[in-house]
mmCIF file of C-alpha atoms in Angstrom:
data_model
loop_
_atom_site.group_PDB
_atom_site.id
_atom_site.type_symbol
_atom_site.label_atom_id
_atom_site.label_comp_id
_atom_site.label_asym_id
_atom_site.label_seq_id
_atom_site.Cartn_x
_atom_site.Cartn_y
_atom_site.Cartn_z
ATOM 1 C CA UNK B 232 96.911 -66.624 -34.459
ATOM 2 C CA UNK B 233 95.127 -63.336 -35.207
ATOM 3 C CA UNK B 234 97.207 -60.719 -37.185
ATOM 4 C CA UNK B 235 96.719 -57.728 -34.870
ATOM 5 C CA UNK B 236 98.874 -55.616 -37.259
ATOM 6 C CA UNK B 237 96.307 -56.113 -40.056
ATOM 7 C CA UNK B 238 93.428 -55.382 -37.828
ATOM 8 C CA UNK B 239 95.197 -52.280 -36.486
ATOM 9 C CA UNK B 240 95.429 -50.787 -39.995
ATOM 10 C CA UNK B 241 91.601 -50.641 -39.957
ATOM 11 C CA UNK B 242 91.531 -48.311 -36.953
ATOM 12 C CA UNK B 243 90.083 -44.926 -37.843
ATOM 13 C CA UNK B 244 88.683 -46.086 -41.208
ATOM 14 C CA UNK B 245 85.082 -45.078 -42.026
ATOM 15 C CA UNK B 246 82.470 -47.652 -43.141
ATOM 16 C CA UNK B 247 78.858 -47.303 -43.981
ATOM 17 C CA UNK B 248 76.824 -48.197 -40.929
ATOM 18 C CA UNK B 249 74.520 -50.283 -43.157
ATOM 19 C CA UNK B 250 77.595 -52.393 -44.287
ATOM 20 C CA UNK B 251 78.820 -52.774 -40.650
ATOM 21 C CA UNK B 252 75.500 -54.166 -39.392
ATOM 22 C CA UNK B 253 74.949 -56.301 -42.462
ATOM 23 C CA UNK B 254 78.418 -57.732 -42.229
ATOM 24 C CA UNK B 255 78.491 -58.352 -38.551
ATOM 25 C CA UNK B 256 74.866 -59.052 -37.649
ATOM 26 C CA UNK B 257 73.752 -60.653 -40.973
ATOM 27 C CA UNK B 258 70.721 -58.302 -40.868
ATOM 28 C CA UNK B 259 69.720 -55.772 -43.518
ATOM 29 C CA UNK B 260 69.586 -52.027 -42.590
ATOM 30 C CA UNK B 261 66.640 -50.699 -44.463
ATOM 31 C CA UNK B 262 66.204 -47.212 -45.677
ATOM 32 C CA UNK B 263 63.589 -45.291 -43.605
ATOM 33 C CA UNK B 264 60.498 -44.468 -45.703
ATOM 34 C CA UNK B 265 57.499 -44.430 -43.631
ATOM 35 C CA UNK B 266 55.944 -40.938 -43.362
ATOM 36 C CA UNK B 267 53.084 -42.031 -40.851
ATOM 37 C CA UNK B 268 55.684 -43.394 -38.376
ATOM 38 C CA UNK B 269 57.867 -40.277 -38.867
ATOM 39 C CA UNK B 270 55.004 -38.104 -37.954
ATOM 40 C CA UNK B 271 54.301 -40.054 -34.843
ATOM 41 C CA UNK B 272 57.982 -40.130 -33.877
ATOM 42 C CA UNK B 273 58.048 -36.366 -34.222
ATOM 43 C CA UNK B 274 54.925 -36.035 -32.058
ATOM 44 C CA UNK B 275 56.413 -38.544 -29.417
ATOM 45 C CA UNK B 276 59.680 -36.370 -29.452
ATOM 46 C CA UNK B 277 57.775 -33.147 -29.035
ATOM 47 C CA UNK B 278 55.695 -34.684 -26.252
ATOM 48 C CA UNK B 279 58.830 -35.715 -24.429
ATOM 49 C CA UNK B 280 60.166 -32.303 -23.890
ATOM 50 C CA UNK B 281 57.763 -30.873 -21.224
ATOM 51 C CA UNK B 282 57.905 -34.038 -18.982
ATOM 52 C CA UNK B 283 61.648 -34.154 -19.130
ATOM 53 C CA UNK B 284 62.066 -30.368 -18.410
ATOM 54 C CA UNK B 285 59.571 -30.603 -15.529
ATOM 55 C CA UNK B 286 62.176 -32.912 -13.682
ATOM 56 C CA UNK B 287 64.610 -29.981 -13.420
ATOM 57 C CA UNK B 288 67.534 -32.466 -13.722
ATOM 58 C CA UNK B 289 70.940 -31.510 -12.195
ATOM 59 C CA UNK B 290 72.942 -34.670 -12.375
ATOM 60 C CA UNK B 291 75.357 -36.170 -14.971
ATOM 61 C CA UNK B 292 74.433 -35.864 -18.689
ATOM 62 C CA UNK B 293 74.581 -39.662 -19.193
ATOM 63 C CA UNK B 294 71.835 -39.985 -16.506
ATOM 64 C CA UNK B 295 69.960 -37.337 -18.306
ATOM 65 C CA UNK B 296 70.146 -39.186 -21.535
ATOM 66 C CA UNK B 297 68.648 -42.370 -19.877
ATOM 67 C CA UNK B 298 65.757 -40.249 -18.598
ATOM 68 C CA UNK B 299 65.116 -38.728 -21.987
ATOM 69 C CA UNK B 300 65.192 -42.287 -23.643
ATOM 70 C CA UNK B 301 62.662 -43.671 -21.038
ATOM 71 C CA UNK B 302 60.329 -40.746 -21.378
ATOM 72 C CA UNK B 303 60.521 -40.922 -25.141
ATOM 73 C CA UNK B 304 59.515 -44.517 -25.010
ATOM 74 C CA UNK B 305 56.535 -43.712 -22.811
ATOM 75 C CA UNK B 306 55.503 -41.067 -25.204
ATOM 76 C CA UNK B 307 55.754 -43.418 -28.187
ATOM 77 C CA UNK B 308 53.518 -45.930 -26.276
ATOM 78 C CA UNK B 309 51.044 -43.157 -25.399
ATOM 79 C CA UNK B 310 50.621 -42.681 -29.106
ATOM 80 C CA UNK B 311 49.866 -46.397 -29.639
ATOM 81 C CA UNK B 312 53.280 -47.430 -30.870
ATOM 82 C CA UNK B 313 54.651 -50.780 -29.976
ATOM 83 C CA UNK B 314 57.876 -49.472 -28.535
ATOM 84 C CA UNK B 315 59.816 -51.954 -26.464
ATOM 85 C CA UNK B 316 63.369 -52.839 -25.288
ATOM 86 C CA UNK B 317 64.923 -54.973 -27.905
ATOM 87 C CA UNK B 318 65.253 -58.764 -27.276
ATOM 88 C CA UNK B 319 68.182 -60.951 -28.253
ATOM 89 C CA UNK B 320 68.001 -64.104 -30.335
ATOM 90 C CA UNK B 321 66.776 -66.095 -27.217
ATOM 91 C CA UNK B 322 63.986 -63.611 -26.471
ATOM 92 C CA UNK B 323 65.654 -61.917 -23.504
ATOM 93 C CA UNK B 324 64.922 -58.219 -23.238
ATOM 94 C CA UNK B 325 68.260 -56.190 -22.973
ATOM 95 C CA UNK B 326 68.784 -52.749 -21.550
ATOM 96 C CA UNK B 327 72.370 -51.918 -22.361
ATOM 97 C CA UNK B 328 74.107 -51.342 -25.788
ATOM 98 C CA UNK B 329 72.886 -50.430 -29.093
ATOM 99 C CA UNK B 330 69.868 -49.953 -29.902
ATOM 100 C CA UNK B 331 67.695 -48.547 -27.108
ATOM 101 C CA UNK B 332 64.378 -49.621 -28.534
ATOM 102 C CA UNK B 333 62.544 -51.445 -31.279
ATOM 103 C CA UNK B 334 59.165 -50.352 -32.863
ATOM 104 C CA UNK B 335 56.912 -52.821 -34.664
ATOM 105 C CA UNK B 336 54.773 -50.743 -37.071
ATOM 106 C CA UNK B 337 52.822 -51.848 -40.124
ATOM 107 C CA UNK B 338 54.402 -55.293 -40.094
ATOM 108 C CA UNK B 339 57.841 -53.805 -40.102
ATOM 109 C CA UNK B 340 60.534 -53.224 -37.452
ATOM 110 C CA UNK B 341 62.433 -50.108 -36.569
ATOM 111 C CA UNK B 342 65.422 -49.864 -34.273
ATOM 112 C CA UNK B 343 65.744 -46.634 -32.302
ATOM 113 C CA UNK B 344 68.665 -45.115 -30.552
ATOM 114 C CA UNK B 345 67.892 -42.024 -28.264
ATOM 115 C CA UNK B 346 70.606 -39.488 -27.648
ATOM 116 C CA UNK B 347 70.898 -36.099 -26.184
ATOM 117 C CA UNK B 348 73.418 -33.447 -27.202
ATOM 118 C CA UNK B 349 74.191 -30.040 -25.935
ATOM 119 C CA UNK B 350 72.878 -27.552 -28.594
ATOM 120 C CA UNK B 351 76.209 -25.698 -28.788
ATOM 121 C CA UNK B 352 78.134 -28.977 -29.263
ATOM 122 C CA UNK B 353 76.066 -30.554 -32.137
ATOM 123 C CA UNK B 354 78.839 -29.611 -34.767
ATOM 124 C CA UNK B 355 81.735 -30.878 -32.691
ATOM 125 C CA UNK B 356 83.596 -34.011 -33.523
ATOM 126 C CA UNK B 357 83.143 -35.692 -30.199
ATOM 127 C CA UNK B 358 82.237 -39.481 -30.472
ATOM 128 C CA UNK B 359 78.647 -39.869 -29.326
ATOM 129 C CA UNK B 360 77.335 -42.874 -31.237
ATOM 130 C CA UNK B 361 78.587 -46.354 -30.358
ATOM 131 C CA UNK B 362 77.802 -49.744 -31.714
ATOM 132 C CA UNK B 363 79.792 -52.785 -30.359
ATOM 133 C CA UNK B 364 79.221 -56.315 -31.694
ATOM 134 C CA UNK B 365 77.889 -58.676 -29.052
ATOM 135 C CA UNK B 366 77.539 -62.481 -28.855
ATOM 136 C CA UNK B 367 74.011 -61.731 -27.631
ATOM 137 C CA UNK B 368 72.991 -59.029 -30.129
ATOM 138 C CA UNK B 369 69.719 -57.131 -29.908
ATOM 139 C CA UNK B 370 69.657 -56.681 -33.824
ATOM 140 C CA UNK B 371 67.544 -59.666 -34.817
ATOM 141 C CA UNK B 372 65.443 -58.219 -37.517
ATOM 142 C CA UNK B 373 65.977 -56.597 -40.999
ATOM 143 C CA UNK B 374 64.962 -53.057 -40.077
ATOM 144 C CA UNK B 375 65.432 -49.334 -40.546
ATOM 145 C CA UNK B 376 67.743 -47.835 -37.877
ATOM 146 C CA UNK B 377 66.861 -44.492 -36.461
ATOM 147 C CA UNK B 378 68.649 -42.156 -34.122
ATOM 148 C CA UNK B 379 66.544 -39.689 -32.306
ATOM 149 C CA UNK B 380 68.699 -36.837 -30.854
ATOM 150 C CA UNK B 381 67.268 -34.276 -28.325
ATOM 151 C CA UNK B 382 69.174 -30.979 -28.146
ATOM 152 C CA UNK B 383 69.880 -29.773 -24.543
ATOM 153 C CA UNK B 384 70.762 -26.478 -22.851
ATOM 154 C CA UNK B 385 71.722 -25.553 -19.467
ATOM 155 C CA UNK B 386 69.740 -23.209 -17.226
ATOM 156 C CA UNK B 387 72.131 -22.478 -14.273
ATOM 157 C CA UNK B 388 72.576 -25.995 -12.759
ATOM 158 C CA UNK B 389 69.607 -27.580 -14.573
ATOM 159 C CA UNK B 390 69.934 -29.505 -17.802
ATOM 160 C CA UNK B 391 66.852 -29.069 -20.106
ATOM 161 C CA UNK B 392 65.769 -29.970 -23.497
ATOM 162 C CA UNK B 393 65.723 -26.942 -25.770
ATOM 163 C CA UNK B 394 62.681 -27.992 -27.808
ATOM 164 C CA UNK B 395 64.623 -29.174 -30.871
ATOM 165 C CA UNK B 396 65.543 -32.628 -31.932
ATOM 166 C CA UNK B 397 66.989 -34.566 -34.942
ATOM 167 C CA UNK B 398 65.675 -37.827 -36.397
ATOM 168 C CA UNK B 399 68.380 -39.520 -38.471
ATOM 169 C CA UNK B 400 68.146 -42.422 -40.944
ATOM 170 C CA UNK B 401 71.301 -44.439 -39.985
ATOM 171 C CA UNK B 402 71.137 -46.237 -43.364
ATOM 172 C CA UNK B 403 72.758 -43.114 -44.832
ATOM 173 C CA UNK B 404 75.369 -42.631 -42.290
ATOM 174 C CA UNK B 405 79.089 -43.651 -41.989
ATOM 175 C CA UNK B 406 80.757 -44.776 -38.791
ATOM 176 C CA UNK B 407 84.269 -44.776 -37.857
ATOM 177 C CA UNK B 408 86.023 -47.889 -36.429
ATOM 178 C CA UNK B 409 87.892 -47.301 -33.151
ATOM 179 C CA UNK B 410 89.737 -50.264 -32.009
ATOM 180 C CA UNK B 411 90.252 -50.597 -28.270
ATOM 181 C CA UNK B 412 91.939 -53.091 -25.993
ATOM 182 C CA UNK B 413 90.669 -53.002 -22.498
ATOM 183 C CA UNK B 414 90.805 -54.748 -19.051
ATOM 184 C CA UNK B 415 88.403 -54.478 -16.147
ATOM 185 C CA UNK B 416 89.296 -53.491 -12.575
ATOM 186 C CA UNK B 417 89.137 -57.150 -11.556
ATOM 187 C CA UNK B 418 91.568 -58.107 -14.299
ATOM 188 C CA UNK B 419 93.934 -55.212 -13.431
ATOM 189 C CA UNK B 420 93.842 -55.100 -9.593
ATOM 190 C CA UNK B 421 93.158 -58.747 -8.726
ATOM 191 C CA UNK B 422 95.507 -60.691 -6.458
ATOM 192 C CA UNK B 423 98.807 -59.946 -8.221
ATOM 193 C CA UNK B 424 100.630 -56.925 -6.796
ATOM 194 C CA UNK B 425 104.258 -55.703 -7.061
#
């Protein structure tokens, strides 16, 4: 029997992201130290801004984030980077979950997560980064883990990139454990009714 009381005591605790991935996935999180790749990623991020803003997006922020991630991948490929959707251990490309992409560069792997954040909210404590363990994980290489965050602004009803971005080395970041028990609609609203 699992001792849920013991597990619950870990809720809200901070852990080094590096430790979390190494403990759960059995893969090393490497410190990022490739200046050539950093310059290419900065160029890809800069090149992403105009095509995103030309869309004049008016939908939900989550949908906007998906557009930004897809166009960033396009710009990485235009610069000659081998950017693709990560594959699980069986070789199947996966769309959902952490990370968004993987780059193979100079015989090394780099996982990339792309986010967008409203410029006025970048110092708030809202949870915006998520990693959930999976039985079909996309983390199959020892690699550096990078987060590329594009800052956004509103122009009337349009959501736009403001021209600024952050590239973060996740090997130096902590993450907080948030335990959650959940159920799907099917599980909740199936055949049983009062």
